[in-house]
mmCIF file of C-alpha atoms in Angstrom:
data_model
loop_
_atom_site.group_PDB
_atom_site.id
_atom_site.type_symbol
_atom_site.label_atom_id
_atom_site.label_comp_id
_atom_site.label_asym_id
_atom_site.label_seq_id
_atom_site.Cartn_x
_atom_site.Cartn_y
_atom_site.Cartn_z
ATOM 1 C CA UNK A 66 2.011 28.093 3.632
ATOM 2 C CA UNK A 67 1.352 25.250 1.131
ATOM 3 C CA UNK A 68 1.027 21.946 2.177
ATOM 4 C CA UNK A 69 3.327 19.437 0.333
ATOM 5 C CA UNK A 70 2.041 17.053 -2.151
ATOM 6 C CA UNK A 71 1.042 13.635 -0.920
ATOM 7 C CA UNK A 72 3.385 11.494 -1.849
ATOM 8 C CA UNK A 73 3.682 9.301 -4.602
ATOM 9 C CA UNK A 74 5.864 6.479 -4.736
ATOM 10 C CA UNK A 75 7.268 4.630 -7.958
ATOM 11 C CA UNK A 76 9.099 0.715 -7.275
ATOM 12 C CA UNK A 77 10.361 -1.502 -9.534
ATOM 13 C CA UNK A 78 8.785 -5.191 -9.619
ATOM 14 C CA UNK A 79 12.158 -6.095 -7.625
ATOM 15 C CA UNK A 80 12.060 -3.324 -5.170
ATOM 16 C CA UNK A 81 8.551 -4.152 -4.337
ATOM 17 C CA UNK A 82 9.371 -7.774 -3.876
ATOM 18 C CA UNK A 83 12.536 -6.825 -1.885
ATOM 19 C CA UNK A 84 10.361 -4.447 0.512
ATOM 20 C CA UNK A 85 7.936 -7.007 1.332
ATOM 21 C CA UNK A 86 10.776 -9.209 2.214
ATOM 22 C CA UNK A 87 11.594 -6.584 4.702
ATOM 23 C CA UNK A 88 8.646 -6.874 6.927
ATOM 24 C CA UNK A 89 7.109 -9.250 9.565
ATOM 25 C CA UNK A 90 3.955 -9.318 11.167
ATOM 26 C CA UNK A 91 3.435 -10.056 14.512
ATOM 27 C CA UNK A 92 -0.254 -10.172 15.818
ATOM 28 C CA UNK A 93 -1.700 -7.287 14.100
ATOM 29 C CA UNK A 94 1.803 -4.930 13.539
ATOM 30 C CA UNK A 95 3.409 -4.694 10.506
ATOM 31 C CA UNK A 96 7.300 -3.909 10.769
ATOM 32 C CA UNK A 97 10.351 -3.585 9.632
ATOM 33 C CA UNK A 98 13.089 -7.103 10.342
ATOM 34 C CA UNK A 99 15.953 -6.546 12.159
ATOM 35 C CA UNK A 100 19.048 -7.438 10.261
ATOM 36 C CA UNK A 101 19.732 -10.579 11.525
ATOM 37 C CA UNK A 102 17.440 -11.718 13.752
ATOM 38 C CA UNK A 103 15.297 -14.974 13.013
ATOM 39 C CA UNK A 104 11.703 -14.681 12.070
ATOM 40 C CA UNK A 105 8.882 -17.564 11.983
ATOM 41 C CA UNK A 106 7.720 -18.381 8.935
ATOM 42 C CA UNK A 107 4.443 -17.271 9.577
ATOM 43 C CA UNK A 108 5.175 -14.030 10.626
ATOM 44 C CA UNK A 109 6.233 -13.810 6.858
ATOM 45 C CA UNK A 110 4.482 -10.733 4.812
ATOM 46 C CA UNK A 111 3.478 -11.319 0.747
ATOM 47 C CA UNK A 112 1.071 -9.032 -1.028
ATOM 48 C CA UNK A 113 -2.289 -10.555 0.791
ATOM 49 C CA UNK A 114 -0.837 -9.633 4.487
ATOM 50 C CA UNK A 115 0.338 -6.183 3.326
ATOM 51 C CA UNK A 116 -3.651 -6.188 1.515
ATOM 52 C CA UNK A 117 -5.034 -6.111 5.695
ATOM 53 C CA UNK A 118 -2.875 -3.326 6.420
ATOM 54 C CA UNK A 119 -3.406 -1.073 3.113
ATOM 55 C CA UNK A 120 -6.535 1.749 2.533
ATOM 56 C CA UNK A 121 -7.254 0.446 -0.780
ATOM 57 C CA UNK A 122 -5.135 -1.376 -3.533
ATOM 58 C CA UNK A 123 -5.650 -2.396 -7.392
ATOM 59 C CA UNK A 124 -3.464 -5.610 -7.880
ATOM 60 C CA UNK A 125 -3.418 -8.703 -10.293
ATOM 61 C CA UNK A 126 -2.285 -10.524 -7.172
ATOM 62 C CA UNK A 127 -4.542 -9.302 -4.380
ATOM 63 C CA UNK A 128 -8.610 -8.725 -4.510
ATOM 64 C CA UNK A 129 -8.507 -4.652 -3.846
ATOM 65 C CA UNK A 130 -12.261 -4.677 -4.232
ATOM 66 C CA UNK A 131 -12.114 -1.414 -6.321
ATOM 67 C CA UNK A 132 -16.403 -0.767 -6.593
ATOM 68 C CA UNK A 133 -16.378 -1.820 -3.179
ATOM 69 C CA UNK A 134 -13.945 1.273 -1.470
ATOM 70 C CA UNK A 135 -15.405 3.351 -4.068
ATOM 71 C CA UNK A 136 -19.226 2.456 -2.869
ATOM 72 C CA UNK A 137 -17.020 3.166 0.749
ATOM 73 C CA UNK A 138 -15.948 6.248 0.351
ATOM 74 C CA UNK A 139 -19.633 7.433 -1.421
ATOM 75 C CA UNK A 140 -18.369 7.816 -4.958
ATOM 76 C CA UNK A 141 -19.611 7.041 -8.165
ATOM 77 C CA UNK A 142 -18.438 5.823 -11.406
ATOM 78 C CA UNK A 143 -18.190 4.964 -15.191
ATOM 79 C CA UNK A 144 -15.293 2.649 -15.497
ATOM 80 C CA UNK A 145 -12.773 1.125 -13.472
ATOM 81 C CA UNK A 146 -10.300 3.391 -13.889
ATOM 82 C CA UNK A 147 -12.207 6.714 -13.007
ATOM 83 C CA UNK A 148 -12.998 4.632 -9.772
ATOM 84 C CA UNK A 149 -9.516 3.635 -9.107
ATOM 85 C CA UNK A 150 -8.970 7.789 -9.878
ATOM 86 C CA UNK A 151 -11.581 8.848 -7.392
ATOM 87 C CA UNK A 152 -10.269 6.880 -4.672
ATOM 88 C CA UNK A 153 -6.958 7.834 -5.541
ATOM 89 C CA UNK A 154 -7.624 11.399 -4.802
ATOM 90 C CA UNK A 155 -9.509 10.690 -1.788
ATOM 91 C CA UNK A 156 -6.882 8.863 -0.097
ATOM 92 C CA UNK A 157 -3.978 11.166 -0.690
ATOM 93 C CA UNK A 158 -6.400 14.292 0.329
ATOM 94 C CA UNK A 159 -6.114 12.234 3.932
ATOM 95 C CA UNK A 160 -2.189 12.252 3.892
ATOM 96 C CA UNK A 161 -2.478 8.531 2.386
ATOM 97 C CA UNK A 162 0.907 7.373 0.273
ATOM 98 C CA UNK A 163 0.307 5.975 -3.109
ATOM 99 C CA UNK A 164 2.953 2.931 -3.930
ATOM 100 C CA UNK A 165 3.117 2.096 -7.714
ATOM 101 C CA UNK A 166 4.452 -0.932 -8.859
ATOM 102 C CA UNK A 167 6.048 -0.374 -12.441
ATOM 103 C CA UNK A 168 6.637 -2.930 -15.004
ATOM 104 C CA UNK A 169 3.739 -5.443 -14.308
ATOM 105 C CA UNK A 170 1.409 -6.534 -16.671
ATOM 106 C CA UNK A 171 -2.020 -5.068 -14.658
ATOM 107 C CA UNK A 172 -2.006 -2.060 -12.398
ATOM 108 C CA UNK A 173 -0.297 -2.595 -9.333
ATOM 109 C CA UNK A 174 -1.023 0.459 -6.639
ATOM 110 C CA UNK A 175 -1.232 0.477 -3.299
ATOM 111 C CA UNK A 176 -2.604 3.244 -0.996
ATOM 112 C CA UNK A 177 -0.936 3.020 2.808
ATOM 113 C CA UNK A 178 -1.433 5.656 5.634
ATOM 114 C CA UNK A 179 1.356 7.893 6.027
ATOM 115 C CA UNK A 180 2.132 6.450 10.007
ATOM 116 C CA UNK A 181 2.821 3.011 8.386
ATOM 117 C CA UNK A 182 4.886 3.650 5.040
ATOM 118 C CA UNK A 183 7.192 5.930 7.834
ATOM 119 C CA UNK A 184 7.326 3.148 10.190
ATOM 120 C CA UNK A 185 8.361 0.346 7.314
ATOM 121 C CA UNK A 186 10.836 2.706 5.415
ATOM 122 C CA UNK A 187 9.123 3.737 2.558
ATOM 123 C CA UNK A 188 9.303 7.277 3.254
ATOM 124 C CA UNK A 189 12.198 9.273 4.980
ATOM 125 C CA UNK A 190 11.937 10.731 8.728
ATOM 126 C CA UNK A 191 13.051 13.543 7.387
ATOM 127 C CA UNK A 192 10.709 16.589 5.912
ATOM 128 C CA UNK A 193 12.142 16.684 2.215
#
């Protein structure tokens, strides 16, 4: 039996913005709002609180540390973008999600544990 492929996930600049609107955090959790229910301000998530909660990232608006995870993870390499490559694959051979963000001027990726992109909607309940 072969095991599916990890998934990848492609957003528009507005469905990434609209997704982060989506979520609080409360304490350490990350979650999805309830439709109508009031939230503090603070408990407010932008790209820097979703940045505690992610594996690894490259974004123009949040420090992903890219030589850092790859030093992490034991890795090597040339240029930026074989690192960013590297720890790529070694996140989604743990069952990681990878979120791109299309349209932006810089690379805008996001690696999340499966467990959390279920819980805040980015992936379906469902096996597909």
């Amino acid at each position: 039996m072969n095991a599916a492929p990890p998934p990848i996930l492609t957003l528009s600049p507005d469905d990434w913005d609209a997704f982060l609107a989506r979520l609080y955090e409360r304490g350490e959790r990350l979650d999805l709002r309830t439709p109508g229910e009031p939230y503090p301000p603070e408990e407010d998530v932008d790209a820097y609180v979703l940045s505690a909660h992610a594996e690894a990232l490259r974004s123009a608006e949040v420090d992903g540390d890219v030589w850092g995870t790859l030093e992490d993870i034991e890795e090597t390499a040339g240029d930026e973008e074989e690192a960013w490559a590297k720890i790529v694959a070694f996140y989604l051979d743990r069952g990681c999600v990878l979120v791109r963000v299309t349209g932006t001027e810089e690379p805008e990726e996001w690696l999340l544990e499966e467990g959390l992109a279920r819980r805040l909607g980015l992936l379906s309940s469902a096996a597909g």
